[in-house]
Tab-separated table of C-alpha atoms and ligand atoms in Angstrom:
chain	number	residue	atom	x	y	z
A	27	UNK	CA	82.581	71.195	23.154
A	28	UNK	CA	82.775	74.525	22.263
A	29	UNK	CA	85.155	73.772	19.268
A	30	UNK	CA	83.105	70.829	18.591
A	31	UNK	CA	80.042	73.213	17.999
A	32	UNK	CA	81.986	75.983	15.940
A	33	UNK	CA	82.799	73.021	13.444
A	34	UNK	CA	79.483	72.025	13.362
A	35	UNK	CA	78.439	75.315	12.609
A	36	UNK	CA	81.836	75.697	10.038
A	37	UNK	CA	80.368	72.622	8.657
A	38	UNK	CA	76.565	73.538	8.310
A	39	UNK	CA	77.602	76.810	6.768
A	40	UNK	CA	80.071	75.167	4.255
A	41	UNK	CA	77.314	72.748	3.142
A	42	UNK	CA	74.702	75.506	3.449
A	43	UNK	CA	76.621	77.781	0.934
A	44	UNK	CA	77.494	74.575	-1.085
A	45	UNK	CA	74.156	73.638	-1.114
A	46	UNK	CA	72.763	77.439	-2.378
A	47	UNK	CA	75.568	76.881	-4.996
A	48	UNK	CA	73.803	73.292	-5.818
A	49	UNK	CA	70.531	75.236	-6.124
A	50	UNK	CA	72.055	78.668	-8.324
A	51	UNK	CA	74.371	76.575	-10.763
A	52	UNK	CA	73.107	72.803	-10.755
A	53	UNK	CA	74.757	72.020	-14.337
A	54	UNK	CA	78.046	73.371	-13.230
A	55	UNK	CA	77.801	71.160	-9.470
A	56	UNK	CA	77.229	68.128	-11.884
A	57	UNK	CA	79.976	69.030	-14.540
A	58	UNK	CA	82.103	69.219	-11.138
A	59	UNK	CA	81.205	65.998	-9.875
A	60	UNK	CA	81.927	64.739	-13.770
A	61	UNK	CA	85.364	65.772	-13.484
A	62	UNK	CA	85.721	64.798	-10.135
A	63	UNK	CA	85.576	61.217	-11.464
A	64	UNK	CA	86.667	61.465	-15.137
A	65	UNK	CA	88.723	58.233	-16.307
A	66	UNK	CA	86.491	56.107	-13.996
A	67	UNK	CA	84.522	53.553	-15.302
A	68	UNK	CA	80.815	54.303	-15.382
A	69	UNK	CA	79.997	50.967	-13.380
A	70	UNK	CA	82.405	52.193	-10.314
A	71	UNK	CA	80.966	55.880	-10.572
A	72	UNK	CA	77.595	53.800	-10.376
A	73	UNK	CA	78.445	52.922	-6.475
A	74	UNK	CA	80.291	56.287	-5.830
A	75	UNK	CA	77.881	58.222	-3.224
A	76	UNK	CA	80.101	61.143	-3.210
A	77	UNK	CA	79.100	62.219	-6.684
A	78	UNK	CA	75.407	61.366	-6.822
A	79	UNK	CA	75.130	63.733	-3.548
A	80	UNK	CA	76.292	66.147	-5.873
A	81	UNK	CA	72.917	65.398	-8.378
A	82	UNK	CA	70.709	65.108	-5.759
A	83	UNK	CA	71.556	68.348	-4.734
A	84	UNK	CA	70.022	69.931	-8.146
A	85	UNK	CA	66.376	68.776	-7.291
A	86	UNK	CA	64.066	70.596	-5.321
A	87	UNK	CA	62.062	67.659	-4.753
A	88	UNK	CA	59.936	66.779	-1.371
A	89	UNK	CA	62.883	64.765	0.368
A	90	UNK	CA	59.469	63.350	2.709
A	91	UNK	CA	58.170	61.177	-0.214
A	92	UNK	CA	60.182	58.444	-1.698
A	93	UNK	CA	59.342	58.715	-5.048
A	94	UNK	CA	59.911	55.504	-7.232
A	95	UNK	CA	57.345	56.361	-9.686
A	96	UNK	CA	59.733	58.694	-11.871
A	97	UNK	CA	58.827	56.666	-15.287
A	98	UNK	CA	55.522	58.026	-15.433
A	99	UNK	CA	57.042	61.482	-15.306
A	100	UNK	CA	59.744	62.910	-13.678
A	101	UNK	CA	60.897	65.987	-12.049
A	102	UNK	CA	62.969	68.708	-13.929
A	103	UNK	CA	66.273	70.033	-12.091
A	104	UNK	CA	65.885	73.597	-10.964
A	105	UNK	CA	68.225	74.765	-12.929
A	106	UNK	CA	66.115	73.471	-16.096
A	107	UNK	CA	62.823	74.986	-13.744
A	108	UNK	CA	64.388	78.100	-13.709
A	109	UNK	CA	65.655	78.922	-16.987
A	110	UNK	CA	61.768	77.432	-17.891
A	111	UNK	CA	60.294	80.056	-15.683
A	112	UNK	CA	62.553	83.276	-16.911
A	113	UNK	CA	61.803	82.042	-20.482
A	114	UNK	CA	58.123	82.214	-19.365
A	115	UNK	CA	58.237	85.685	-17.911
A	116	UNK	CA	60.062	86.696	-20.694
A	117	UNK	CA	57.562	85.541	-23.429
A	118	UNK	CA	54.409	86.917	-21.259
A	119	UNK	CA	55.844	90.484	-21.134
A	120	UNK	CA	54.772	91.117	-25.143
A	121	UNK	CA	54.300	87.224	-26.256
A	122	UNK	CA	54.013	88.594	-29.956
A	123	UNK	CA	57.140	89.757	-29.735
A	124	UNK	CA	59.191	87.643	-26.790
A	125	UNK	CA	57.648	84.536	-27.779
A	126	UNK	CA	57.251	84.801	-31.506
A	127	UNK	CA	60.481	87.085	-32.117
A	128	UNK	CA	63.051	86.114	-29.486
A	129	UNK	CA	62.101	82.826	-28.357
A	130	UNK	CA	60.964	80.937	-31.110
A	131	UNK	CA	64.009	81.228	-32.717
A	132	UNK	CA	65.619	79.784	-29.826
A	133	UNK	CA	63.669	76.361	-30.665
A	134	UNK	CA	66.356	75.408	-33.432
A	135	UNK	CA	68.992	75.279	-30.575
A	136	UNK	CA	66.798	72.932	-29.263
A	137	UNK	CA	66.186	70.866	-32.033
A	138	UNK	CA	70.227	71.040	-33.046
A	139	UNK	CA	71.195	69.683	-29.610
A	140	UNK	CA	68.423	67.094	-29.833
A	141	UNK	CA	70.123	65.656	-33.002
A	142	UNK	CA	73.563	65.826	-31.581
A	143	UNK	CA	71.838	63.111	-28.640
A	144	UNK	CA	69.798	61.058	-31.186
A	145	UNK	CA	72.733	61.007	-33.637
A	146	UNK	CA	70.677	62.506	-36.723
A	147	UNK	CA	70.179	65.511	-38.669
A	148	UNK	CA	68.069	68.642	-37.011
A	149	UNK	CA	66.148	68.524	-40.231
A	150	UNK	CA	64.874	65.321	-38.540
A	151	UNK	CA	63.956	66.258	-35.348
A	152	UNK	CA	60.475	67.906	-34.625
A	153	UNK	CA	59.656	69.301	-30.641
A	154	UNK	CA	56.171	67.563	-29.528
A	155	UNK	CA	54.213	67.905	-26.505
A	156	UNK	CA	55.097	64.550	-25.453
A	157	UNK	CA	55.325	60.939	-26.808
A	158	UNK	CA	51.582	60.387	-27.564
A	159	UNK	CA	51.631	63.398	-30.087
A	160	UNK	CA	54.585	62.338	-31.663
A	161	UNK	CA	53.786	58.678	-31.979
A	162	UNK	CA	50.170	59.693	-33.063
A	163	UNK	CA	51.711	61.810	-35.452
A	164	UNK	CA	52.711	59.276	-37.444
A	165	UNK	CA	50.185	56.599	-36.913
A	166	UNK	CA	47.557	58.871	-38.086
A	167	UNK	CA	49.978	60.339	-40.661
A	168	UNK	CA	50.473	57.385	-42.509
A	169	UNK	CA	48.261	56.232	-45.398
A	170	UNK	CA	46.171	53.319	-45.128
A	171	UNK	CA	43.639	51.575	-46.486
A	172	UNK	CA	40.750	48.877	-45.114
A	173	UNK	CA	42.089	45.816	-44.430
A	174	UNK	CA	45.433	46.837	-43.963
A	175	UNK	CA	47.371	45.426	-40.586
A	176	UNK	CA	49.085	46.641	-37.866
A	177	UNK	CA	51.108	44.250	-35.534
A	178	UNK	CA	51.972	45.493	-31.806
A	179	UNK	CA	51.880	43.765	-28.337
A	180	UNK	CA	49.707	44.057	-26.016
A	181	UNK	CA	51.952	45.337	-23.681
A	182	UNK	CA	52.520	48.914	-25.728
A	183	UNK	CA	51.214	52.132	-24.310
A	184	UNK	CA	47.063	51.994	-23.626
A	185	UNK	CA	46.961	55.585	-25.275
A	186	UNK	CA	48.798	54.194	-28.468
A	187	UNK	CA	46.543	51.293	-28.673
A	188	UNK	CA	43.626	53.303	-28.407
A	189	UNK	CA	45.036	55.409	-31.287
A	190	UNK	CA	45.500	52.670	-33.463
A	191	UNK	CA	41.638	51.125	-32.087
A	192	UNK	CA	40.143	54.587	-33.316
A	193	UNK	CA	41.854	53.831	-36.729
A	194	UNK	CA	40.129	50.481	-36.510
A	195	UNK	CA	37.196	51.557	-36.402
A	196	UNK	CA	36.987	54.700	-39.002
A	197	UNK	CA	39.457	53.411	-41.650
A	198	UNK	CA	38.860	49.472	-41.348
A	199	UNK	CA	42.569	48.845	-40.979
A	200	UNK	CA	43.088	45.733	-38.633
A	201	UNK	CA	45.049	45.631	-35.170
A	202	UNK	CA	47.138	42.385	-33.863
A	203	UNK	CA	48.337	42.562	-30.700
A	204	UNK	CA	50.863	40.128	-30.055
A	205	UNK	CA	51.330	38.318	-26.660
A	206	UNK	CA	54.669	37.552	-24.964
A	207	UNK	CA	56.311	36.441	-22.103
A	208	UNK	CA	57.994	37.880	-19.165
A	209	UNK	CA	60.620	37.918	-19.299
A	210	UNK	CA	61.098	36.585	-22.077
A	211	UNK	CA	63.409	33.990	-22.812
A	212	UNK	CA	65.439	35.699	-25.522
A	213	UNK	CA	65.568	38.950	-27.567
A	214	UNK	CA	65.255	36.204	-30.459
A	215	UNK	CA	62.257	35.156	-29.068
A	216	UNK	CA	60.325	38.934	-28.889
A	217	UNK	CA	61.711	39.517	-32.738
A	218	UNK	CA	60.390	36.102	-33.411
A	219	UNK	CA	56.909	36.831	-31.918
A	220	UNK	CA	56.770	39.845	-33.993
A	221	UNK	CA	57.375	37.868	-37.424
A	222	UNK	CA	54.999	35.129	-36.691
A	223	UNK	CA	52.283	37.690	-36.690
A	224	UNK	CA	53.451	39.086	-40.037
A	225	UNK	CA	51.045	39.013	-43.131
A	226	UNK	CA	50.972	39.863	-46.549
A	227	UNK	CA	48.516	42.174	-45.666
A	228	UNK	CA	50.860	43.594	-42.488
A	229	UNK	CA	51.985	47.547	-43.233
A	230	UNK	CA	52.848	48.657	-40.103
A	231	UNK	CA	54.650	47.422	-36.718
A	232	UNK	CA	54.842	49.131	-33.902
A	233	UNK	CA	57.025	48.265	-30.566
A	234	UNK	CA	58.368	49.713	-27.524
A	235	UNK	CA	61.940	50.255	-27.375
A	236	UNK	CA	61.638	49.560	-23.360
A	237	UNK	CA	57.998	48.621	-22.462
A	238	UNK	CA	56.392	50.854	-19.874
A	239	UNK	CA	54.967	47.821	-17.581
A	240	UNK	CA	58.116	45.482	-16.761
A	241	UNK	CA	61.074	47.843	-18.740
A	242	UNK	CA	61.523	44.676	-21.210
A	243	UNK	CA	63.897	46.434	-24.022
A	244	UNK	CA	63.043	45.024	-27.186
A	245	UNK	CA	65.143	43.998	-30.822
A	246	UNK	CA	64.729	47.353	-32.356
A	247	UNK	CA	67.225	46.987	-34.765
A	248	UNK	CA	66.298	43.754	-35.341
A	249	UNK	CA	62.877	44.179	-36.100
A	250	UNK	CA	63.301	47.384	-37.953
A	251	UNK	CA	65.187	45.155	-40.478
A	252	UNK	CA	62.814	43.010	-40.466
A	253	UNK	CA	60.300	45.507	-41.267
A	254	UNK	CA	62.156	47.212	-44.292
A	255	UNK	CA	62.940	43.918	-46.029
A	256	UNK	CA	59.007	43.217	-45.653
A	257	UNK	CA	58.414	46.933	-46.958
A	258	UNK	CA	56.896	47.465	-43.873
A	259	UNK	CA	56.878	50.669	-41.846
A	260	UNK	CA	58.566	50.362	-38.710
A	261	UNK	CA	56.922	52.653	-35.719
A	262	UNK	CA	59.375	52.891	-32.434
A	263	UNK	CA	57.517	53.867	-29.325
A	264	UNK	CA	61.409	54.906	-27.273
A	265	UNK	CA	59.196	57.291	-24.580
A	266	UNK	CA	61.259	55.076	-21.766
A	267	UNK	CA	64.534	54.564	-23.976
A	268	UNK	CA	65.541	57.792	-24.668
A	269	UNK	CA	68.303	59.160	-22.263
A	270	UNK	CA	67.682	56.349	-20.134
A	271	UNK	CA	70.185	54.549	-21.426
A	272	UNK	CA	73.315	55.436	-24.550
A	273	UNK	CA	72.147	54.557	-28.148
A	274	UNK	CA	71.772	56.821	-30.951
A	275	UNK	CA	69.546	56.236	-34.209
A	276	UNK	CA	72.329	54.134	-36.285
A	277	UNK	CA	71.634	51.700	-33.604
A	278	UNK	CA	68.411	51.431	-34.133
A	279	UNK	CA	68.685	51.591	-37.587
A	280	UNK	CA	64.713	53.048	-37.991
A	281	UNK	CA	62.673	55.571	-39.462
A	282	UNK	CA	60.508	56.976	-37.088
A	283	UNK	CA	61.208	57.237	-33.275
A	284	UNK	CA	58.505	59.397	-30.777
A	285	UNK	CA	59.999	60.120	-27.035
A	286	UNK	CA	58.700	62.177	-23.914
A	287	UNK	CA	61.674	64.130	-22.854
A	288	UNK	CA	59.729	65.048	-19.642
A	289	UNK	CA	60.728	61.273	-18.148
A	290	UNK	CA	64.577	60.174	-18.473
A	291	UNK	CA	66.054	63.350	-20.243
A	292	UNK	CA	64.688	65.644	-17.067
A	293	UNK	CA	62.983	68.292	-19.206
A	294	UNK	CA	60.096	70.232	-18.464
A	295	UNK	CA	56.841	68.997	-18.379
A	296	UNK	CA	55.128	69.246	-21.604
A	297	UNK	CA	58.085	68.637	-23.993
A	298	UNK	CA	58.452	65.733	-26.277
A	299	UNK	CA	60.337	64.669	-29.677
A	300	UNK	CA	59.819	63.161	-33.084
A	301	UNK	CA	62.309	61.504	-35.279
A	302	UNK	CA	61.318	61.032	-39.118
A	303	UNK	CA	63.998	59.784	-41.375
A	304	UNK	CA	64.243	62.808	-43.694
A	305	UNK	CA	63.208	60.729	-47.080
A	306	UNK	CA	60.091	59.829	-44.760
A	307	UNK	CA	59.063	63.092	-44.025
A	308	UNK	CA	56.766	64.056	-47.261
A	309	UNK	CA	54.164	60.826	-46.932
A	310	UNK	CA	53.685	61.199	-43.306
A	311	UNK	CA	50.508	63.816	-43.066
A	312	UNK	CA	50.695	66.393	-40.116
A	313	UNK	CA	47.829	66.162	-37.234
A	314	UNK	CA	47.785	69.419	-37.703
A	315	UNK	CA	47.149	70.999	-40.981
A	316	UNK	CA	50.375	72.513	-42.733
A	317	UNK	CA	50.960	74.880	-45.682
A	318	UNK	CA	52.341	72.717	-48.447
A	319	UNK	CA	55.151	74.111	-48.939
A	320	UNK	CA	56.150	72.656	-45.851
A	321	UNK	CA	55.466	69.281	-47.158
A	322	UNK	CA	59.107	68.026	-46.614
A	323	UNK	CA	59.781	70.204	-43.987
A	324	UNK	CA	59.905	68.333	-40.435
A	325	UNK	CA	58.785	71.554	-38.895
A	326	UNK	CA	55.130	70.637	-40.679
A	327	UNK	CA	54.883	68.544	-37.410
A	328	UNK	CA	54.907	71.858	-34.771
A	329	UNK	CA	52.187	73.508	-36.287
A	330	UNK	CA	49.640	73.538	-33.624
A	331	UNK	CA	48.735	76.636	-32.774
A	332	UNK	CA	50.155	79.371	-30.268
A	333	UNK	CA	51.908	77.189	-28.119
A	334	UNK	CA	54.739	78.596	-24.868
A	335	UNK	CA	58.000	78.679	-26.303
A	336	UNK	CA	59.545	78.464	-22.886
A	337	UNK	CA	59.234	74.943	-22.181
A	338	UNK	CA	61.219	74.226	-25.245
A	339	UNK	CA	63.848	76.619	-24.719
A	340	UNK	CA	64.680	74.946	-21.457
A	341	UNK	CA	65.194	71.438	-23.710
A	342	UNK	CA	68.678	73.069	-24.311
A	343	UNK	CA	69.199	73.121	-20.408
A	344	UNK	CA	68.124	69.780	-19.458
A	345	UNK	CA	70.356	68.053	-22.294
A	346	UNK	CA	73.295	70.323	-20.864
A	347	UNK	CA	72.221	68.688	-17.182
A	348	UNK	CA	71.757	65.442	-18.917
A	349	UNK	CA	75.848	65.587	-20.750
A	350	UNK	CA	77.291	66.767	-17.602
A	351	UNK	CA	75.953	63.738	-15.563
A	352	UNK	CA	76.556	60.807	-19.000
A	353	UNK	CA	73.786	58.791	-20.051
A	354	UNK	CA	76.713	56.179	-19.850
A	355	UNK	CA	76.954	56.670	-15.644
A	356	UNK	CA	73.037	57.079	-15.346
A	357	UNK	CA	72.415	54.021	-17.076
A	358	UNK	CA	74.772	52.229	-14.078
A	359	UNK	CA	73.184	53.866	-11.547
A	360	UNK	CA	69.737	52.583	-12.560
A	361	UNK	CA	70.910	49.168	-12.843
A	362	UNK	CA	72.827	49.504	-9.670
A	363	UNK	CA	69.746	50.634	-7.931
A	364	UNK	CA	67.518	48.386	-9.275
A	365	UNK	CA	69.889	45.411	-8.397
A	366	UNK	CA	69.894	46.755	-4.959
A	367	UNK	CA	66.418	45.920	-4.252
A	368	UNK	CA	65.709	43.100	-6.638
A	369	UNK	CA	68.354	41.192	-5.183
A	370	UNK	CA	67.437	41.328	-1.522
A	371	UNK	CA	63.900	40.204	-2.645
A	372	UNK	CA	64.236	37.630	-5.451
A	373	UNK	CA	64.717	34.372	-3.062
A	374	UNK	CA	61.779	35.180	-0.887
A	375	UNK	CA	58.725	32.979	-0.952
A	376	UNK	CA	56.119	33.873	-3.873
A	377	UNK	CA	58.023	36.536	-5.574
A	378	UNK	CA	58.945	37.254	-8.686
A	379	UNK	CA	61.494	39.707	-10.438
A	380	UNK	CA	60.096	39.814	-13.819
A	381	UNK	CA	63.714	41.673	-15.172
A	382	UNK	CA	66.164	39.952	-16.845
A	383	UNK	CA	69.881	41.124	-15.348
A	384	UNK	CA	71.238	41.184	-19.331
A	385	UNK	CA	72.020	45.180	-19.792
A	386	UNK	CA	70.661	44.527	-23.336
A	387	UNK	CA	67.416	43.550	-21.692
A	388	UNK	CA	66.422	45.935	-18.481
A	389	UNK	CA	67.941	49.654	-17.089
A	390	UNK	CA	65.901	51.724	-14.711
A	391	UNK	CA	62.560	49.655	-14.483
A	392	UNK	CA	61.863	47.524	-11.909
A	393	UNK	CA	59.153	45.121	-11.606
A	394	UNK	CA	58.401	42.711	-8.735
A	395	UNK	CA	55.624	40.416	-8.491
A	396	UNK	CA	54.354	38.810	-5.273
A	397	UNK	CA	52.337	36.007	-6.133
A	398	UNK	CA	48.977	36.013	-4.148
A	399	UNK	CA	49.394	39.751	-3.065
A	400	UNK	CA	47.441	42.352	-4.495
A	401	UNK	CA	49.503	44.483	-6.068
A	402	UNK	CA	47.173	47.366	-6.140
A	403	UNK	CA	46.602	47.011	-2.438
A	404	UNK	CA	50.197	46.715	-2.126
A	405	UNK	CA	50.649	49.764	-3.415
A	406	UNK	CA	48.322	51.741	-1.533
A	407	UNK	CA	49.821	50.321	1.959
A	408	UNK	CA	53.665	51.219	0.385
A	409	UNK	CA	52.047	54.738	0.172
A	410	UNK	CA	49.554	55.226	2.802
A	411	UNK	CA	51.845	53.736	5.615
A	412	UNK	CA	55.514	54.618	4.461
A	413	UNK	CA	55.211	57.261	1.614
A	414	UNK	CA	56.615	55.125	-0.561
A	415	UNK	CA	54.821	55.724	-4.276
A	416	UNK	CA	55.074	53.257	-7.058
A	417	UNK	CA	53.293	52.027	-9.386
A	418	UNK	CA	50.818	49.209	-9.379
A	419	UNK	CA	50.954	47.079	-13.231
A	420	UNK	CA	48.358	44.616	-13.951
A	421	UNK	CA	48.333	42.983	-17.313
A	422	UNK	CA	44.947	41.238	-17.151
A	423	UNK	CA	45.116	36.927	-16.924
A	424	UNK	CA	49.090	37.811	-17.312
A	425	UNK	CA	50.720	39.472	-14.420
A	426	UNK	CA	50.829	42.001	-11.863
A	427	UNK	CA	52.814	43.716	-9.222
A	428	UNK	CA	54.898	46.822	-8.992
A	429	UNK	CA	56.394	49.116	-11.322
A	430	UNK	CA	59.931	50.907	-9.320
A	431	UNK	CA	61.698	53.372	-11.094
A	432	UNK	CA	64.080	55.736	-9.390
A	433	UNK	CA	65.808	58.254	-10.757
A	434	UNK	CA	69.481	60.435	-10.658
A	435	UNK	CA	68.477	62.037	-7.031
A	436	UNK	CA	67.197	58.369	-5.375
A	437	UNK	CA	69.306	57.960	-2.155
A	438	UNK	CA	70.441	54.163	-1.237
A	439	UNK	CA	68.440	54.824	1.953
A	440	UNK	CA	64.895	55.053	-0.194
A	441	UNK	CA	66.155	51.937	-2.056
A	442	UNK	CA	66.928	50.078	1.531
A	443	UNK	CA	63.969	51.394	2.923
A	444	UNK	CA	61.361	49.945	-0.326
A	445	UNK	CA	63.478	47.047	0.416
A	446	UNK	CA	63.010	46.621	4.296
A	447	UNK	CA	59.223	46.957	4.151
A	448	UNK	CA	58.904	44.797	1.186
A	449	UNK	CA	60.603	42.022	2.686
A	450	UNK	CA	58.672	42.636	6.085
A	451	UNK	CA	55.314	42.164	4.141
A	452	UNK	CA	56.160	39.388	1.746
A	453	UNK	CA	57.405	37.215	5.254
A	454	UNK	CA	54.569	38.188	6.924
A	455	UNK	CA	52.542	36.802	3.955
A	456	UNK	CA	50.014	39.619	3.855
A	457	UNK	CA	49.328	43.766	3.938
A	458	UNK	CA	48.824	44.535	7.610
A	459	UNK	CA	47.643	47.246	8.769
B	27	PLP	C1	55.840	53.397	-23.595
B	27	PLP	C2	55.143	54.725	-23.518
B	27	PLP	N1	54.721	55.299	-24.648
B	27	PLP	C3	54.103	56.483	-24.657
B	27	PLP	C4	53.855	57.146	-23.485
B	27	PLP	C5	53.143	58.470	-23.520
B	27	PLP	O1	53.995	59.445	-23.033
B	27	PLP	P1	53.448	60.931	-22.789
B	27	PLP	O2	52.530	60.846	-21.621
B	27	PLP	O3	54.678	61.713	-22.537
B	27	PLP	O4	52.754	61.336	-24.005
B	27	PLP	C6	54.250	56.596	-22.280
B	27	PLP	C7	53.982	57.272	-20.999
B	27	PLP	O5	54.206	56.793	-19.917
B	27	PLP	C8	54.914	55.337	-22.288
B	27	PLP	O6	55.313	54.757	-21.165
């Protein structure tokens, strides 16, 4: 008994040091874990517990909410928190000096690792706020005239569409938003939506790489082609793509890319990215006004004002956190844990897994449908009753249901769980209680 509670306490104090060591060094803990597995295949690393304990153990997240709304944004690790917070303290003792002098500088580290993940030149690469300011970048950058079309779905991002609306009505250009099904019933099939809507008088398409409602990943390539043998400019909305899942720009073959990093790349809140092919770069106007001698300068794009400098410092440390995990192994784990649930629920009366299994096709986002059931209600009771938080989707006369998106530091028991009270409510027919 006695020996039973010194190794208990043995135990407790092993983990408890292990666990400040978690907390002090997170990036080293998951470079550990990395080479703890090395040579394994990414899809057997998916199912390994052993080293996603060691990620977990880099978030100070509240354990007492199962959080499967990460896609809207998601928490930083603390080691990216912390680095954050001492660039912050830094830049507030003299910011004219710390933040202009010291830090700014610091922002090309940034931008060369950001290439190195994207697969492109720095001289590409401009640090935005988040995906709206770098997509709206270059949808209000670009020239055009009244009469001139856009084509997107109406599935893209609401703030995007508005963006494109507002053009509507103060230049006269003309938005199509394309319908399609889900899910669809081949990556042919979205392309092929795309081209039907095409015109003579069609300049501009814009698509999600992954959609934010269901996580349907679309042609990119494919329609980026499809664009530039049209002479059409080709607008990639990859704010759910990026570091979600391994790809770099040659696959996509496009020319302009806009990303959050604050969702699947783990960085702080606030940070974003822009991609402009570099022959691109002069005809695309800045939101903000530039000096023009900075016309073919990607850096025309970050001139916004005084802006921290510490949030984009600690880009460098989330892409570290992000390379010792591999985008290769996250992009298993997602799958793995969205299989988990999706599969205990798919043969039960009235619902509906709107994913298709194909790895080309889905990654991290889940979406069930329950047909009859209220999905906004739904997710209220998930919440109210079981602090469980997701995401209710409705795509009016479409669809509806739940968004679930985990992330690196999800436990199987918060998967099982969403599971176990799903099932309980879908064969009970109806929210009670
Ligand atoms: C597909 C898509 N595009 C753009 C955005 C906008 O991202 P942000 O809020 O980082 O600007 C989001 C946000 O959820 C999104 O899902």
């Amino acid at each position: 008994m006695c020996q039973n509670g010194w190794m208990h306490r043995r135990n407790f104090l092993a983990s408890a040091a292990s666990f400040v060591a978690f907390q002090n060094n997170s990036t080293a803990r998951a470079q550990s874990a990395a080479a703890a597995v090395s040579g394994r295949s990414a899809e057997a690393v998916a199912q390994d517990e052993d080293f996603w304990f060691n990620v977990r153990h880099a978030f100070t997240i509240d354990r007492n909410i199962i959080n499967l709304n990460n896609g809207g944004v998601s928490p930083a690790p603390k080691v990216v928190m912390d680095t954050e917070i001492r660039y912050l303290e830094m830049e507030n003792m003299t910011p004219t000096y710390y933040m202009w002098r010291i830090l700014d500088p610091g922002i090309e580290t940034a931008r060369r690792r950001l290439a190195q993940v994207f697969g492109c030149d720095p001289e590409e690469i401009a640090i935005t706020r988040n995906a709206s300011e770098a997509l709206e970048i270059v949808q209000f950058g670009l020239d055009l005239k009244r009469g001139d079309e856009v084509v997107t779905t109406n599935q893209d991002y609401p703030r995007m569409l508005s963006t494109w609306q507002q053009r509507e009505k103060r230049d006269g250009i003309v938005l199509k938003q394309i319908t399609f099904q889900v899910p669809p019933p081949s990556l042919d099939y979205l392309a092929k939506r795309i081209e039907e809507a095409i015109t003579p008088r069609t300049k501009v398409i814009h698509i999600c790489q992954m959609t934010f409602r269901i996580g349907q990943i679309f042609p990119v390539r494919q329609i980026c082609q499809m664009g530039r043998d049209r002479g059409i400019e080709v607008i990639v909305d990859g704010a759910h793509a990026f570091a979600q899942f391994p790809f770099k720009q040659a696959d996509l073959d496009c020319d302009y890319f806009g990303t959050s990093l604050h969702k699947w790349l783990l960085a702080p809140i606030g940070t974003g990215m822009l991609y402009v092919k570099k022959s691109k770069i002069p005809q695309i106007w800045p939101m903000m006004g530039a000096d023009d001698s900075l016309r073919h300068d990607i850096r025309k794009f970050e001139q916004i004002g005084t802006h921290p400098a510490s949030q984009r410092n600690a880009i460098t440390e989330a892409i570290n956190f992000h390379e010792s995990i591999g985008v290769e192994r996250k992009a298993e784990r997602f799958r793995y844990l969205r299989r988990r649930w999706a599969n205990r629920l798919r043969d039960l009366p009235r619902v509906r897994i709107l994913n298709n299994d194909d790895p080309r096709q889905s990654c991290a986002i889940g979406f069930v449908n329950v047909e009859g059931m209220d999905a906004v209600k739904l997710n209220a009771y998930l919440w109210s009753k079981h602090r469980i938080w997701t995401t209710a989707v409705v795509t009016p006369g479409e669809y509806e249901g739940l968004r679930i998106t985990p992330n690196v530091y999800t436990t199987l028991e918060e998967i099982d769980t969403f599971a176990d009270v799903m099932e309980k409510v879908i064969k009970a027919g109806s929210i009670s209680g």
